[in-house]
Structures are given as C-alpha cells and as structure tokens.
CSV table of C-alpha atoms (C1' of nucleotides) in Angstrom, one decimal:
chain,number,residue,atom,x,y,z
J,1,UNK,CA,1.7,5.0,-8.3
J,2,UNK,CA,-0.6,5.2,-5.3
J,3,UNK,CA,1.7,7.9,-4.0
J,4,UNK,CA,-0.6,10.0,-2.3
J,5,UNK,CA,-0.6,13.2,-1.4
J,6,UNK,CA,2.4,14.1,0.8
J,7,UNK,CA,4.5,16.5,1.9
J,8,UNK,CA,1.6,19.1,3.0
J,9,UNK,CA,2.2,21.9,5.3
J,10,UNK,CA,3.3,20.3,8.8
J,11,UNK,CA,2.0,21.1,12.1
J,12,UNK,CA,4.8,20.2,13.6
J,13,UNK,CA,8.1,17.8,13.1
J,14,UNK,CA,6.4,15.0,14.3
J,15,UNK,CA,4.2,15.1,11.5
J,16,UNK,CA,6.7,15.3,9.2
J,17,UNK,CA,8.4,12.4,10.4
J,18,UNK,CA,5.4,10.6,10.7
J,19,UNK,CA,4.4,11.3,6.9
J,20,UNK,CA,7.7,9.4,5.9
J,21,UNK,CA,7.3,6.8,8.0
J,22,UNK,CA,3.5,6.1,8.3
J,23,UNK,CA,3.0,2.8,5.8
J,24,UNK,CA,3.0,-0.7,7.7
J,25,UNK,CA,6.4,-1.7,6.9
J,26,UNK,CA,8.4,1.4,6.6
J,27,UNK,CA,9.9,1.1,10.1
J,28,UNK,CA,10.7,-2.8,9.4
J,29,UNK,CA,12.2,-2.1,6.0
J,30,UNK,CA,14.5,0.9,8.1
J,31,UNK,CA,15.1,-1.4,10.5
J,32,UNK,CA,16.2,-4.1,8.6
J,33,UNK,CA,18.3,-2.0,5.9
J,34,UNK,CA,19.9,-0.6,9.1
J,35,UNK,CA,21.2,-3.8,10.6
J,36,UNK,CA,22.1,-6.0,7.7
J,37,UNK,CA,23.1,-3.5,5.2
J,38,UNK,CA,22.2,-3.2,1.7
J,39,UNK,CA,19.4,-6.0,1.2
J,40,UNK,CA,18.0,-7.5,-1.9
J,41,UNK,CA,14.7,-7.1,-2.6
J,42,UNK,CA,13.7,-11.1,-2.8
J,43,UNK,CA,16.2,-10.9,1.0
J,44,UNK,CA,13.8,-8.3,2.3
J,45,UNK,CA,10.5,-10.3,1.1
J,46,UNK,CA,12.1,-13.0,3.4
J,47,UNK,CA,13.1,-10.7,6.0
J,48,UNK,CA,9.4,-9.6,6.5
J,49,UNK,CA,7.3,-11.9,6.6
J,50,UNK,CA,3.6,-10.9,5.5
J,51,UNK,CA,4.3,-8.3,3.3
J,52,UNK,CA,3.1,-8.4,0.0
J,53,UNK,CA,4.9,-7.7,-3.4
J,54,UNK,CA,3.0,-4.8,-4.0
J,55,UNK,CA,3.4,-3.6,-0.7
J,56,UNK,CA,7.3,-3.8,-0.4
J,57,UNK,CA,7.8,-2.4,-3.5
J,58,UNK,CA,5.3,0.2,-2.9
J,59,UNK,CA,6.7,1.0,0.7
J,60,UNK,CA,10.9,1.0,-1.0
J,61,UNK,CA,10.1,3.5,-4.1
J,62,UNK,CA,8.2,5.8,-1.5
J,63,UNK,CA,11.3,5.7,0.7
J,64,UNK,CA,13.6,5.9,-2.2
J,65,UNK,CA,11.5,9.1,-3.3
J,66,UNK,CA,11.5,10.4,0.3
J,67,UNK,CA,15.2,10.2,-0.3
J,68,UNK,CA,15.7,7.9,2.7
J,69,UNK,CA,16.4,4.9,0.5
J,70,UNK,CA,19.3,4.2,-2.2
J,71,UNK,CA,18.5,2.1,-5.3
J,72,UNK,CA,21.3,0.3,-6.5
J,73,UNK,CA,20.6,-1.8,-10.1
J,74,UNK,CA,23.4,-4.5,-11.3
J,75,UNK,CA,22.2,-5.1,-14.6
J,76,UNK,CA,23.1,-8.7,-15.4
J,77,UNK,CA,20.8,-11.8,-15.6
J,78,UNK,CA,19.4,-12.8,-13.4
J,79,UNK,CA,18.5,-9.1,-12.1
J,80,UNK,CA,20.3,-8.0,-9.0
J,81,UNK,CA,18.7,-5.0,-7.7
J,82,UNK,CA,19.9,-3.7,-4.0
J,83,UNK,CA,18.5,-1.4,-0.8
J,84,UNK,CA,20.3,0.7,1.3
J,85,UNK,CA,19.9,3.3,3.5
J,86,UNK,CA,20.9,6.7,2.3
J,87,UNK,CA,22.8,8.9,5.6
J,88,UNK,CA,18.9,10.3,6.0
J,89,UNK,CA,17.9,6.9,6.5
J,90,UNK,CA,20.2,5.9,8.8
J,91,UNK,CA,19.8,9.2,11.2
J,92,UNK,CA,15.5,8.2,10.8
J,93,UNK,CA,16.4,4.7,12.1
J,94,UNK,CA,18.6,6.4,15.1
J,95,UNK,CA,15.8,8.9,16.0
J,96,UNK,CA,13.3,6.2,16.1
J,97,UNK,CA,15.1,4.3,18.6
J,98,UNK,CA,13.7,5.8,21.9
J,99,UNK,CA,10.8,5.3,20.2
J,100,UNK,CA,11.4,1.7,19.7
J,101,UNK,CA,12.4,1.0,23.1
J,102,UNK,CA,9.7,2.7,24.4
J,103,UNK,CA,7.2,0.7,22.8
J,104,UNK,CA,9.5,-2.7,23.6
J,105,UNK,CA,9.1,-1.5,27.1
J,106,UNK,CA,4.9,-1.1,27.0
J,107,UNK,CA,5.2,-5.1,25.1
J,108,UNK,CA,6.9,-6.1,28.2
J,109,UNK,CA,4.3,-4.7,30.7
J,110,UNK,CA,0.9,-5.5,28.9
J,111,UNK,CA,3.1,-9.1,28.9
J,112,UNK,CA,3.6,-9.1,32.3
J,113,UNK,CA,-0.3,-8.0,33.2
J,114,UNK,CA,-1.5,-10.5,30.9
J,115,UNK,CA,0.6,-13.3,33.1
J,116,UNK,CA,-0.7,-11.9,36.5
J,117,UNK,CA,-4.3,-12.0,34.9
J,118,UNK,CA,-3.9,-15.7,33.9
J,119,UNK,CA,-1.8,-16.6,37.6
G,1,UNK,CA,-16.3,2.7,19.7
G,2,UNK,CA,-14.6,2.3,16.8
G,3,UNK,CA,-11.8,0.9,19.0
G,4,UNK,CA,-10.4,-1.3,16.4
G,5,UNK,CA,-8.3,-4.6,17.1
G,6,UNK,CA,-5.6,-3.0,18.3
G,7,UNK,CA,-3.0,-4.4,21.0
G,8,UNK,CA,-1.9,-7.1,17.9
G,9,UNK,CA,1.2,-9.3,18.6
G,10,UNK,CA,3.6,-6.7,17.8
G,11,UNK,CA,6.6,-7.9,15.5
G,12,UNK,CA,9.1,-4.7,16.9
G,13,UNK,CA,8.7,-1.9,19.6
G,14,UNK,CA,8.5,0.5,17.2
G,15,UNK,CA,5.0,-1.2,16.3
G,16,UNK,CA,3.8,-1.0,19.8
G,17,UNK,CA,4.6,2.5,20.0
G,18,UNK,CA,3.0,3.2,16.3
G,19,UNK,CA,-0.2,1.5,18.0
G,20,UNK,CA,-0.8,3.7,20.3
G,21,UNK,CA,0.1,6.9,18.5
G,22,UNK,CA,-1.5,6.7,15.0
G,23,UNK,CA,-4.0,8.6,15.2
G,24,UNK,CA,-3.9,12.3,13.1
G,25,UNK,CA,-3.9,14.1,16.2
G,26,UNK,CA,-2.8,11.9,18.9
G,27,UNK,CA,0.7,13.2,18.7
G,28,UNK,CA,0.1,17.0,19.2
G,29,UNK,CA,-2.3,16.1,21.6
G,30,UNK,CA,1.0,14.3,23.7
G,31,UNK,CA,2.6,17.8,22.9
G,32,UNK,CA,-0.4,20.2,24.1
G,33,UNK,CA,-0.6,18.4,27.4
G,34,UNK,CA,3.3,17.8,27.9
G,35,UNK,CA,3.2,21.5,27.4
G,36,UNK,CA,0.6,23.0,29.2
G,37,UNK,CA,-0.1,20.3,31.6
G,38,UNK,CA,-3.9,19.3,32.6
G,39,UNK,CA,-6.7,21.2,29.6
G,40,UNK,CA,-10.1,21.5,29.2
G,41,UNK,CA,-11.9,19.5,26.7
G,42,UNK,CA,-12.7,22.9,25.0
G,43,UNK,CA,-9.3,23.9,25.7
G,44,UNK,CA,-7.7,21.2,23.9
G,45,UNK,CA,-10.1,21.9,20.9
G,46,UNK,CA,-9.0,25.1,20.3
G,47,UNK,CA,-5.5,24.3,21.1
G,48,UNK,CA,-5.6,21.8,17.5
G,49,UNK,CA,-7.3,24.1,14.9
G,50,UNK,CA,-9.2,21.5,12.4
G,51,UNK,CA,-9.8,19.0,14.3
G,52,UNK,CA,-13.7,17.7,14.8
G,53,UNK,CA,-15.7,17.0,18.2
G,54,UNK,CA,-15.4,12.8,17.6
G,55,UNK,CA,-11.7,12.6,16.6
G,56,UNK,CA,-10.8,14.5,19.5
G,57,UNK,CA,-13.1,12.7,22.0
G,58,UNK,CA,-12.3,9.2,19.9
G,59,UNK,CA,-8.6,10.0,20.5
G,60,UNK,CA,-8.3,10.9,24.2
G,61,UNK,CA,-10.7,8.0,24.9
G,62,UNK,CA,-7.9,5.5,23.0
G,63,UNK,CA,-5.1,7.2,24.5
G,64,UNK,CA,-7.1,6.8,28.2
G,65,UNK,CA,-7.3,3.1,27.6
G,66,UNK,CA,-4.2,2.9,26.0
G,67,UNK,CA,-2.7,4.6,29.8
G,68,UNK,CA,-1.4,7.1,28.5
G,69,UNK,CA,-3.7,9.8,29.6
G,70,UNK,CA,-5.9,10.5,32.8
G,71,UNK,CA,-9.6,12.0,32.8
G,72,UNK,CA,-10.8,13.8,35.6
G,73,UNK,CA,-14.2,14.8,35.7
G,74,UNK,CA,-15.0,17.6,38.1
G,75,UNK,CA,-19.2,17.4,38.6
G,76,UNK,CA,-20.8,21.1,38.3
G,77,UNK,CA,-22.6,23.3,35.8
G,78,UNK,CA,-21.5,23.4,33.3
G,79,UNK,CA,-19.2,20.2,33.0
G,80,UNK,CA,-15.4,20.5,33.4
G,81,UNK,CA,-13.6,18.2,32.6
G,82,UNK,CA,-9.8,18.1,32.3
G,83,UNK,CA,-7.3,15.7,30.5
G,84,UNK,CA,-3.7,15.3,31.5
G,85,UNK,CA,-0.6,12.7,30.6
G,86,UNK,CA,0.3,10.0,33.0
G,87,UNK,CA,3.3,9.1,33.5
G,88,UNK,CA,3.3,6.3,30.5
G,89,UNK,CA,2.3,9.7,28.8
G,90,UNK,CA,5.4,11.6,29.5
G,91,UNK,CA,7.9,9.0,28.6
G,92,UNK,CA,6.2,8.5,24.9
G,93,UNK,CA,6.4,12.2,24.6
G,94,UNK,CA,10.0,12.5,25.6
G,95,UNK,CA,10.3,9.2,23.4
G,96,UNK,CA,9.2,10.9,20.1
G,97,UNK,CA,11.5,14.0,20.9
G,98,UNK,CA,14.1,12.8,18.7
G,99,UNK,CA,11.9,11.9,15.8
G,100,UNK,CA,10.1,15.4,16.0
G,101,UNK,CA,13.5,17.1,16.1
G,102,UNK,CA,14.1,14.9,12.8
G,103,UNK,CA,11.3,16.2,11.2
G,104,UNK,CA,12.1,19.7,11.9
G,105,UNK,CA,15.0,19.0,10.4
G,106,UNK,CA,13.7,17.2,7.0
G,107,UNK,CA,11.3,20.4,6.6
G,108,UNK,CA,14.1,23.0,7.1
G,109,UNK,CA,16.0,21.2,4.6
G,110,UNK,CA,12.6,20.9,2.1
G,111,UNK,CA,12.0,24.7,2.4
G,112,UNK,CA,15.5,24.9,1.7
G,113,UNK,CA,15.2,23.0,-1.2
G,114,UNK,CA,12.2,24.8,-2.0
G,115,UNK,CA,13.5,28.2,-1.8
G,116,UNK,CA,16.9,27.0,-4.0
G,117,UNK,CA,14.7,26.3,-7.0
G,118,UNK,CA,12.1,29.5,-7.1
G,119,UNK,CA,15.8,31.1,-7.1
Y,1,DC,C1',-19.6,22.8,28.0
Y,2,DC,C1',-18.8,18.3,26.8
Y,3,DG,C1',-19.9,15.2,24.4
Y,4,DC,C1',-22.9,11.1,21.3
Y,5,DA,C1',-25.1,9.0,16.9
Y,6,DT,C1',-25.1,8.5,12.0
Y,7,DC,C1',-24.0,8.7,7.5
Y,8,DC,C1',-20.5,9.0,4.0
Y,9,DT,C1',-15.9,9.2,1.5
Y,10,DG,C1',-11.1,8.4,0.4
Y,11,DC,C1',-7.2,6.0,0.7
Y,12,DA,C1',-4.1,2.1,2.6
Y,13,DA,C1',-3.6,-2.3,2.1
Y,14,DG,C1',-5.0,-7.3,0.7
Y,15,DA,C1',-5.8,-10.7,-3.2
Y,16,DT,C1',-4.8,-12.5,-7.4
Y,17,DA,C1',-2.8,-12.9,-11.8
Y,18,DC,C1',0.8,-11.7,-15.2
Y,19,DT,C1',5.8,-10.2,-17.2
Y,20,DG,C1',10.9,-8.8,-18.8
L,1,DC,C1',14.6,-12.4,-9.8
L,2,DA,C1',12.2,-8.3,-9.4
L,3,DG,C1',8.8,-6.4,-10.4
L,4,DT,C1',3.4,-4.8,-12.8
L,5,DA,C1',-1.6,-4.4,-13.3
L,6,DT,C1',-6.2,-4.6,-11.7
L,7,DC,C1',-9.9,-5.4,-8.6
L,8,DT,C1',-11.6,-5.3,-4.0
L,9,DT,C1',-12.2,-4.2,0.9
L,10,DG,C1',-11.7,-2.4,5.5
L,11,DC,C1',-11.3,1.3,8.4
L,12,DA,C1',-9.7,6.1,9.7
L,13,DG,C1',-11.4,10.2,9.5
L,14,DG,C1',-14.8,14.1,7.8
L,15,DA,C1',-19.7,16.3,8.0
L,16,DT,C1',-23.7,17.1,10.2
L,17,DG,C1',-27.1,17.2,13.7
L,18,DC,C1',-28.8,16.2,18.5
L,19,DG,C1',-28.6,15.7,23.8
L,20,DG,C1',-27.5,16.0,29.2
DNA sequence: CCGCATCCTGCAAGATACTG
DNA sequence: CAGTATCTTGCAGGATGCGG
C-alpha cells in the first residue's frame, strides 16, 4: 500500500488528528458513515461523487488501520462487504463538527461578498 | 506565489475549513498567536522549531489573504514586523479545539498502547 | 531583521486497465 | 460487486543562496 509514513512524533494534537484525517475524502467518507450508518462500498462510490476506486479504497483501509473504521465481510455471491464507523470514528466526526460549521460559516460569507461584488 | 487554486466550490464545511488550514504549520501557527497574541516574524520562527524562512512567510501570507491573520508593519531599522489573528482567526482556533483535544487523546491512548507491548 | 528567488524531491492523487 | 495493478502527474514542501 501507499501507506506512508504516519504516526510520527506529534507536535501537538492537532497534528495528530490531522494525520488521520488529512486524505481528500477522509472527512466525507466520516461524514457519510456517520449519518447513514454502515454503507457499502459500491453505496459510498455513489455517495461521493469524484472519488476514484483507488482512492476510496485507499482512503477506507487507512481508516480501518487508523482504527476509526469497521470492516464488515458477508461472504456470499455477489460480495457484500460493509463500512462503519468504529466508537473512535464516531467521537472524530463529533470533534470535527465546530470545525465544519466554521468552515460552512466562511462558504456563506465569501458567498455573500461574491453577490455584493456582482450587485 | 505558489497560491494554488484554492477557494474551490466546496462540497462540506469541513472542506472550507481544510482549505484554509492545510498547510504543515498553519495550525500551530493559529496556536502560537492565539497564545501569545501579536509575534515577531523572528519570533514566530523560533517559536516552530523546523520550519524554513518560505513556508513560514508562504503560510502567514495564505492565511493573511485567507483573513485569518493581520500584518502590521512598523517602519524602522531594523524592520519589525508583527503578525496577529483577526477575529476570523480566533474562531478557527477555538473551532479546532475539539479536534486537538481529540488528538491528544488518540496519542495518550497510542503511547499507551505502546508502552503495553515493550511490557 | 525580514524576507525573496530558484532549484529539487517525494508523495498524494488521477488515469487506465484488469480480476475473483 | 468489490476490489488490484501500474503508470503518470501536480504540487507541497525542503535546501540553499541572495537582498533591502
């Protein structure tokens, strides 16, 4: 895997959340996994759109390594293979939330600059 | 600069707020000057051992137009100049309080971890 | 003291094609 | 359906040296 190296010596716990959650999708997958549950991995392709193959499954085994993510394999035909959040995952998602509504707040002003610029 | 396309249409808050603090330091730069208030450019360097001249002028100059920090330059010899958060600043700092306490919290548990195996 | 200009490297991520 | 494998590229960040 491309699994670089992580978990070095942290400045501070910023970094170390930031090491977990650093990868383009990571907060979408959390995000996603947090709302609707545990997710298949052909539901979360749809559920994000852009992301690539590699990518998702990439982003999930990094997760699942970070032990944020839960693997869950039905072995039956076709295969059935499901995400969830593990109790880390879910308290990630809660922490990131100021941060979330922070940055939904900054959307709505560059939004609301842009429309004064164009009036 | 290397200002890349940043400002994208952002699919969640949480990218917004990634945005504007990716960036290897730009976090415990948000932390030196939440902490100590306004700091010298040489102040600052010192203040985040290994980090080079350009990152650190690269980063304040994002996080300037990015609103979230103010330059004031005070004309003499030598040069002073001195960075400090605005108020954008201080709410993205108090915003990522919960994820730094997070990641406090995923390093006790590593070292923990850690220290349970060389056991 | 406070930067700027270049060159260079490594790694995240995209593209494309194939498989149990 | 749920992945693998390989090639390629773009850009963040490091190293080094100079300048007002």
């Amino acid at each position: 895997m491309t699994t670089g190296a992580r978990r070095g010596p942290y400045i501070c716990g910023i970094d170390a959340a930031m090491d977990v959650v650093s990868g383009k999708w990571k907060s979408l997958i959390l995000w996603e996994l947090a709302n609707y549950g545990a997710r298949r991995f052909g539901e979360l392709k749809r559920g994000l759109p852009g992301v690539s193959e590699k990518m998702l499954i990439q982003h999930l085994r990094e997760m699942e390594e970070d032990g944020l993510v839960h693997r869950e394999v039905y072995r039956q035909v076709p295969p059935r293979v499901e995400y969830s959040l593990t109790e880390q995952g879910r308290s990630l998602n809660e922490a990131l939330g100021a941060l979330g509504e922070w940055g939904t707040a900054r959307s709505a002003r560059l939004a609301a600059e842009e429309a004064a610029v164009s009036a």
